[in-house]
Coordinates of C-alpha atoms and ligand atoms in Angstrom, one line a residue:
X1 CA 61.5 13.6 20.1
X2 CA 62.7 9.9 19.8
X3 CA 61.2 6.9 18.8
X4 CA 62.0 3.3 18.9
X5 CA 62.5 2.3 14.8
X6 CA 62.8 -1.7 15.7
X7 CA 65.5 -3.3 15.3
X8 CA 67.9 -1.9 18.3
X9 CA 67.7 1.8 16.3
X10 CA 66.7 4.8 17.5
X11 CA 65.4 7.3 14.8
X12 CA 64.8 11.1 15.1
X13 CA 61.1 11.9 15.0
X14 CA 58.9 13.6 12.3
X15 CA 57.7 16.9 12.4
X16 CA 55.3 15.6 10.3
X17 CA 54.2 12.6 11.7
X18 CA 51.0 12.6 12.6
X19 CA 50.6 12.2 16.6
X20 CA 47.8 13.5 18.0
X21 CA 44.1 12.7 17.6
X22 CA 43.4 15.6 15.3
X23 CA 46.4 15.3 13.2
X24 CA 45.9 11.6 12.8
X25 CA 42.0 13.0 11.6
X26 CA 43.6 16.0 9.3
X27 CA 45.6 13.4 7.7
X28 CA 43.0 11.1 6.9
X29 CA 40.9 13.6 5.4
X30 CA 43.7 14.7 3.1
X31 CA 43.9 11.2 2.2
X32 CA 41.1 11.0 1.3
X33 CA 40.7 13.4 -0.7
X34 CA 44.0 12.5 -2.2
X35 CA 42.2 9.4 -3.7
X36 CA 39.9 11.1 -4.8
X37 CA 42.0 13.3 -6.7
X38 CA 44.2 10.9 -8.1
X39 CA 47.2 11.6 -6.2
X40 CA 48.3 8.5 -5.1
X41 CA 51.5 6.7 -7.5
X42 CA 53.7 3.8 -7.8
X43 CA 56.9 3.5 -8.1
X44 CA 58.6 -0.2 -9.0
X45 CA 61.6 -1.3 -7.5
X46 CA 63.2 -4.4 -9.8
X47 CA 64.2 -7.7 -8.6
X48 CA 67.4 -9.3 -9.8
X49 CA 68.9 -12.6 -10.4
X50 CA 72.4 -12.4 -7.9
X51 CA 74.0 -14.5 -10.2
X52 CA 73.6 -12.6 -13.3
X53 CA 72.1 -9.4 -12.4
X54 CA 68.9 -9.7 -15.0
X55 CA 65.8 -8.4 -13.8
X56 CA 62.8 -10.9 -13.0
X57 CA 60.5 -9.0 -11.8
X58 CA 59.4 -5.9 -9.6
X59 CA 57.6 -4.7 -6.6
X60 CA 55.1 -1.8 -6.2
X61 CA 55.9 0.5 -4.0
X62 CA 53.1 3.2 -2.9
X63 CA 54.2 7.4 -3.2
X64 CA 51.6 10.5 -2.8
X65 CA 52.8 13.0 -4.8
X66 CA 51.6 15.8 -1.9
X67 CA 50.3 19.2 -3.3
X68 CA 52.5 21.2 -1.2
X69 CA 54.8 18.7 0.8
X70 CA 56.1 16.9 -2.6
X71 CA 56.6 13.6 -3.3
X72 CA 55.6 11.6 0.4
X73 CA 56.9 7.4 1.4
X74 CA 54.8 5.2 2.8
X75 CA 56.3 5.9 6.0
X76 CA 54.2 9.1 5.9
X77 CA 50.7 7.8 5.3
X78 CA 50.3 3.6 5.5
X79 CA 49.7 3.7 9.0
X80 CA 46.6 6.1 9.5
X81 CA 45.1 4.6 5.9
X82 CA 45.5 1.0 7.7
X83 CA 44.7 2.1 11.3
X84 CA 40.9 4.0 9.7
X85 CA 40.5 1.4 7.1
X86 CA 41.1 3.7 4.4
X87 CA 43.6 1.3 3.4
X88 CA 41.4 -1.1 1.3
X89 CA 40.2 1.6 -0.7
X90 CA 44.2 2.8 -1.2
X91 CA 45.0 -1.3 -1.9
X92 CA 42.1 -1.7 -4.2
X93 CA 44.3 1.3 -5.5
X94 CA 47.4 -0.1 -5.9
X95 CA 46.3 -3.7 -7.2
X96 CA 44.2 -2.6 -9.9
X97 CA 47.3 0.1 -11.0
X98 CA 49.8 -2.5 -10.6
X99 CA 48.3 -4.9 -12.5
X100 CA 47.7 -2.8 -15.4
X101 CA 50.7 -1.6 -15.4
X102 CA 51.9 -5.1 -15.8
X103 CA 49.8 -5.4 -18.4
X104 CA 51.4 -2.4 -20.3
X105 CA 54.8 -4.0 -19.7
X106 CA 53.1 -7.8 -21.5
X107 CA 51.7 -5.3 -24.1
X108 CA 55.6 -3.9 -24.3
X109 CA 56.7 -7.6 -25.0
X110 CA 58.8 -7.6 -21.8
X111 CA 56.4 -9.8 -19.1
X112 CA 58.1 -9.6 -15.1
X113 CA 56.1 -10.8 -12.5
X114 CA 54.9 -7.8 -10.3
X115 CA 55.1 -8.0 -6.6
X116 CA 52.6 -5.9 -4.8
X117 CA 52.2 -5.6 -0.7
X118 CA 49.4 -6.3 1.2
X119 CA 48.7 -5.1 4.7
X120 CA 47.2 -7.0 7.4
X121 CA 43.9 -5.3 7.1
X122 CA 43.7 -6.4 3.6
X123 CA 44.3 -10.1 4.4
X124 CA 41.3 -9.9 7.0
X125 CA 39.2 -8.8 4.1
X126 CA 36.6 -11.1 2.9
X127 CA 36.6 -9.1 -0.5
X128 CA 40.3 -9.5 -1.3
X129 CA 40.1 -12.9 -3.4
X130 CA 37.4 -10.8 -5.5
X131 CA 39.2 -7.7 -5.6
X132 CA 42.8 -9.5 -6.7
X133 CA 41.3 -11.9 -9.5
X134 CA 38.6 -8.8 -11.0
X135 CA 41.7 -6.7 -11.5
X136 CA 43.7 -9.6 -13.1
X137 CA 40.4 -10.0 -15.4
X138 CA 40.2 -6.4 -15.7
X139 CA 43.3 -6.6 -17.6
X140 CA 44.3 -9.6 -19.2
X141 CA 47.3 -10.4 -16.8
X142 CA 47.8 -14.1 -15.4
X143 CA 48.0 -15.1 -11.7
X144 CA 51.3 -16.5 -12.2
X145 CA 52.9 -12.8 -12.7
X146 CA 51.6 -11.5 -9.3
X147 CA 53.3 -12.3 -6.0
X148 CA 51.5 -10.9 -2.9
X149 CA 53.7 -9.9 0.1
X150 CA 52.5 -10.7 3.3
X151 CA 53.9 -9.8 6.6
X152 CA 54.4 -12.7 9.2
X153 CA 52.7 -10.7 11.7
X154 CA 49.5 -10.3 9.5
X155 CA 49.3 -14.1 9.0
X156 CA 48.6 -14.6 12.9
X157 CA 46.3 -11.7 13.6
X158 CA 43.5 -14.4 12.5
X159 CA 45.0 -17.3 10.7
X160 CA 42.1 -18.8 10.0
X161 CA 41.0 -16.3 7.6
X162 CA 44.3 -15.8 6.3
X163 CA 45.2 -19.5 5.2
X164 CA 41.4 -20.1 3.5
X165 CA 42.2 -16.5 1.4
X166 CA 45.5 -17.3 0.6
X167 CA 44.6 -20.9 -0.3
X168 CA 42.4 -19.5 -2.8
X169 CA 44.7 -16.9 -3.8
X170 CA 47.5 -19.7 -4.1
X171 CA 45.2 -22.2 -5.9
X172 CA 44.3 -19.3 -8.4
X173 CA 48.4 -19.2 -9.5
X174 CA 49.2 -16.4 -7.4
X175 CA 52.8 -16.8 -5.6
X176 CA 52.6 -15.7 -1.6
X177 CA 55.7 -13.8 -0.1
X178 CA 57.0 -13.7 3.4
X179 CA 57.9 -10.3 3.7
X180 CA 60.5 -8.6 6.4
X181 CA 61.0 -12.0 7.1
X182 CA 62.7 -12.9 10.6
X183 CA 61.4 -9.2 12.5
X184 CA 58.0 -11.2 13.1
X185 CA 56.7 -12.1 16.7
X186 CA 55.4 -16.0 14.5
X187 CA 56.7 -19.5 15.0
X188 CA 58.4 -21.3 12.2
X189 CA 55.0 -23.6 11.6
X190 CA 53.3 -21.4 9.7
X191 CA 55.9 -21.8 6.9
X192 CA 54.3 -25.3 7.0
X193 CA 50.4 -24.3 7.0
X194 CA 50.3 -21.9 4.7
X195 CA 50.9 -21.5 0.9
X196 CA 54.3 -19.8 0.5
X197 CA 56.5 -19.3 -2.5
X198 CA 58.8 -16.8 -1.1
X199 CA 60.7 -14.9 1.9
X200 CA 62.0 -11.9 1.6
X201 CA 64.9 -11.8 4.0
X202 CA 64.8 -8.4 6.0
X203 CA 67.1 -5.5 5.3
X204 CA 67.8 -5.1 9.4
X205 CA 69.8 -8.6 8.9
X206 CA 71.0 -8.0 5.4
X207 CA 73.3 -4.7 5.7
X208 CA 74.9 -6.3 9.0
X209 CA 76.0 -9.4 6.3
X210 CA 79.4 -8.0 6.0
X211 CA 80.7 -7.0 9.6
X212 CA 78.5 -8.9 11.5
X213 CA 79.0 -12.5 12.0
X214 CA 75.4 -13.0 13.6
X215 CA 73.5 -10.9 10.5
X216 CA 75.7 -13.1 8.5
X217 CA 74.9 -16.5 10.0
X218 CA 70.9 -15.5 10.9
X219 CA 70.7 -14.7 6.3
X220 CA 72.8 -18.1 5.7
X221 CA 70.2 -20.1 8.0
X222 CA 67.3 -18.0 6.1
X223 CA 68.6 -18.9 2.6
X224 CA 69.3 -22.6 3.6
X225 CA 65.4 -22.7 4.7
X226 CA 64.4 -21.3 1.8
X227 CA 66.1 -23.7 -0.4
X228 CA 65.2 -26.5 1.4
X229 CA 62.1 -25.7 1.6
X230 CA 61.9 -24.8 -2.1
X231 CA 61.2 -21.8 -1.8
X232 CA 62.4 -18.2 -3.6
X233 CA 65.3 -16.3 -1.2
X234 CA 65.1 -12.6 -1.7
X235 CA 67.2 -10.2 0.2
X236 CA 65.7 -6.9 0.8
X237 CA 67.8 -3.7 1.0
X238 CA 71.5 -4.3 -1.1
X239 CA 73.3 -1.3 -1.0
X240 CA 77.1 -2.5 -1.9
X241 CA 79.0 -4.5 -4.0
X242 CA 80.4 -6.0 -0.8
X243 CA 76.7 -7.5 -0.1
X244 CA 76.3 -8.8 -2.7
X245 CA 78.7 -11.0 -2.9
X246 CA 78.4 -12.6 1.0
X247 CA 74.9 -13.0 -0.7
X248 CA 75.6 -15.0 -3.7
X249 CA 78.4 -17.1 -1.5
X250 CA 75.6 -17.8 0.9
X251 CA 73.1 -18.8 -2.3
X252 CA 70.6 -16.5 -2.0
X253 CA 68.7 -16.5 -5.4
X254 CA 67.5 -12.6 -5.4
X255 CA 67.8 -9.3 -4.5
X256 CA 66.4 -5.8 -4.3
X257 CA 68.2 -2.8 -3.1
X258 CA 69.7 1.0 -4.1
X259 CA 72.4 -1.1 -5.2
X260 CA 71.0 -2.5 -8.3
X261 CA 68.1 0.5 -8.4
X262 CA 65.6 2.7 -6.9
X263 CA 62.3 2.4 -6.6
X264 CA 61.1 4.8 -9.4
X265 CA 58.0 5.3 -11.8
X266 CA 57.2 3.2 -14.1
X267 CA 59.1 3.5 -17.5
X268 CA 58.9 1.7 -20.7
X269 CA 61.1 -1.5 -19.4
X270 CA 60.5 -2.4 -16.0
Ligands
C2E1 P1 58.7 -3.3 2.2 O1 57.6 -3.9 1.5 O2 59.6 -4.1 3.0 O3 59.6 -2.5 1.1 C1 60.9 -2.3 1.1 C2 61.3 -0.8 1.5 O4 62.7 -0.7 1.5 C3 60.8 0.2 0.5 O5 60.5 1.4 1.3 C4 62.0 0.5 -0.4 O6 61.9 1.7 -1.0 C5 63.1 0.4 0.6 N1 64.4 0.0 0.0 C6 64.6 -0.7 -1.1 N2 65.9 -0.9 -1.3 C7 66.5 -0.3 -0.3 C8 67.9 -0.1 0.0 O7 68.8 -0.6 -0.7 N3 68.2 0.7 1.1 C9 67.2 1.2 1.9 N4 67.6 1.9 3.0 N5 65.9 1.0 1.6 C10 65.6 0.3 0.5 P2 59.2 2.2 1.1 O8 58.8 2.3 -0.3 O9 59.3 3.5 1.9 O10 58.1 1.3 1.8 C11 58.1 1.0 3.1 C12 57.1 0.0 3.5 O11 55.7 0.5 3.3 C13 57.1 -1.3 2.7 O12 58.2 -2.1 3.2 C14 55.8 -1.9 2.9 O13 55.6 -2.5 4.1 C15 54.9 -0.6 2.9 N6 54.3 -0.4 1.6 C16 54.8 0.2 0.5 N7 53.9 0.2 -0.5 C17 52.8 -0.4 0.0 C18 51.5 -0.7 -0.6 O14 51.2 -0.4 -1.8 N8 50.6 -1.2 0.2 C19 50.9 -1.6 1.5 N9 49.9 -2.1 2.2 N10 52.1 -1.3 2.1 C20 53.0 -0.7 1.3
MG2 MG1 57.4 -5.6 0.4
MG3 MG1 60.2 -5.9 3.2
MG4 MG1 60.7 -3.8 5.1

């Protein structure tokens, strides 16, 4: 079967996917237990200076190394561990091993700030302030080295909760990230109301930047609202050499994408 993938794509289904009512419910039993037994990893993709190439940070990306089916994306999972609300025990996850993997890295003598996602469900969560600063306590790391990536659409599911967390979160020395930026269903406003540091322009626009004069115009007018905003530019997804360069033209400050690396485990050096 086919399904919609956003965007104007059309992707080939899953055999795997989970569709029905009892695979959804198989699925989420394996994750749990998956939890449980440790299976869950992350992998860090860097972030890089376009003019430059050096490495400023990196973002967490979630894996579940599968008994039998291998080494399984997010693709796979995130949506039944957000739809049950598994998904704040598998983010309570992920925080707490991202930041002390960041705090390995300090340790190492080589400090990047660590950007690690957080899913709508998550922002709704009264416990999330608690959850993000007893991690950062847990081990040693500052505020200032974790940015949290938020999708637009999570900031309107109930703003009013989201703007008093992230306030917090903010006034705490966290940075905020607009991730997937310009796929959202939200008005410009909320660049205004709340506290962002960051968008994260989407990789839909950024591999048309080449060949497509529209791509190309909609990550210029991105990257010129970032900056005068004063706020961080971050294309999402550079995969050529070619890219890269409309980017830098256009003055977009970073990138992420196979072209400069993988997401991978965590090594040594970020
Ligand atoms: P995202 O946050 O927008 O992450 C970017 C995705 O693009 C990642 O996919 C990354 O591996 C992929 N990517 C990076 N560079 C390139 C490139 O050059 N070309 C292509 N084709 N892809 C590239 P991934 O790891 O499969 O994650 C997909 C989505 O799952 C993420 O999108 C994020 O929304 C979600 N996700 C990942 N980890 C977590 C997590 O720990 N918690 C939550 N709540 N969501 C997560
Ligand atoms: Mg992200
Ligand atoms: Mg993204
Ligand atoms: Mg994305």
């Amino acid at each position: 079967s086919v399904k919609d993938s956003g965007r104007g794509g059309l992707a080939v289904h899953d055999p795997h996917a989970a569709d029905g009512a009892a695979d959804r419910l198989r699925l989420l039993q394996e994750l749990r237990t998956a939890l449980a037994q440790g299976e869950f990893r992350l992998h860090y993709q860097p972030r890089v200076r376009l003019a430059g190439g050096a490495t400023t940070g990196v973002e967490a990306l979630v894996r579940w190394q599968h008994p039998e089916r291998g080494l399984l994306g997010p693709g796979e999972f995130i949506e039944v561990a957000e739809a049950s609300g598994l998904i704040r025990e598998l983010g309570a996850w992920v925080l707490d091993s991202a930041v002390a993997q960041t705090a390995a890295w300090n340790a190492a003598g080589v400090g990047v700030q660590v950007s690690v996602n957080i899913s709508t469900r998550q922002l709704a969560d009264p416990d999330l302030v608690l959850l993000v600063t007893s991690a950062l306590a847990r081990h040693g790391v500052p505020a200032s080295q974790v940015v949290l990536e938020i999708t637009e659409t999570a900031l309107m599911v109930d703003p009013e909760t989201a703007l008093s967390t992230l306030q917090v979160l903010a006034g705490l020395g966290m940075q905020i990230a607009v991730d997937d930026f310009g796929t959202g269903y939200a008005s410009l406003t909320y660049l205004q109301r709340f506290p962002v540091h960051e968008l994260k322009i989407d990789r839909s626009f950024v591999s048309g930047v080449v060949d497509s004069a529209p791509d190309r115009a909609i990550v210029g007018a991105c990257v010129h609202l970032a900056r005068s905003m004063g706020l961080v530019c971050v294309a999402e997804g550079v995969e050529t050499d070619e890219q890269r360069d409309v980017l830098l033209s256009l003055g977009c400050d970073l990138a992420q994408g196979y072209l400069f690396s993988r997401p991978r485990p965590a090594g040594s050096r970020p």
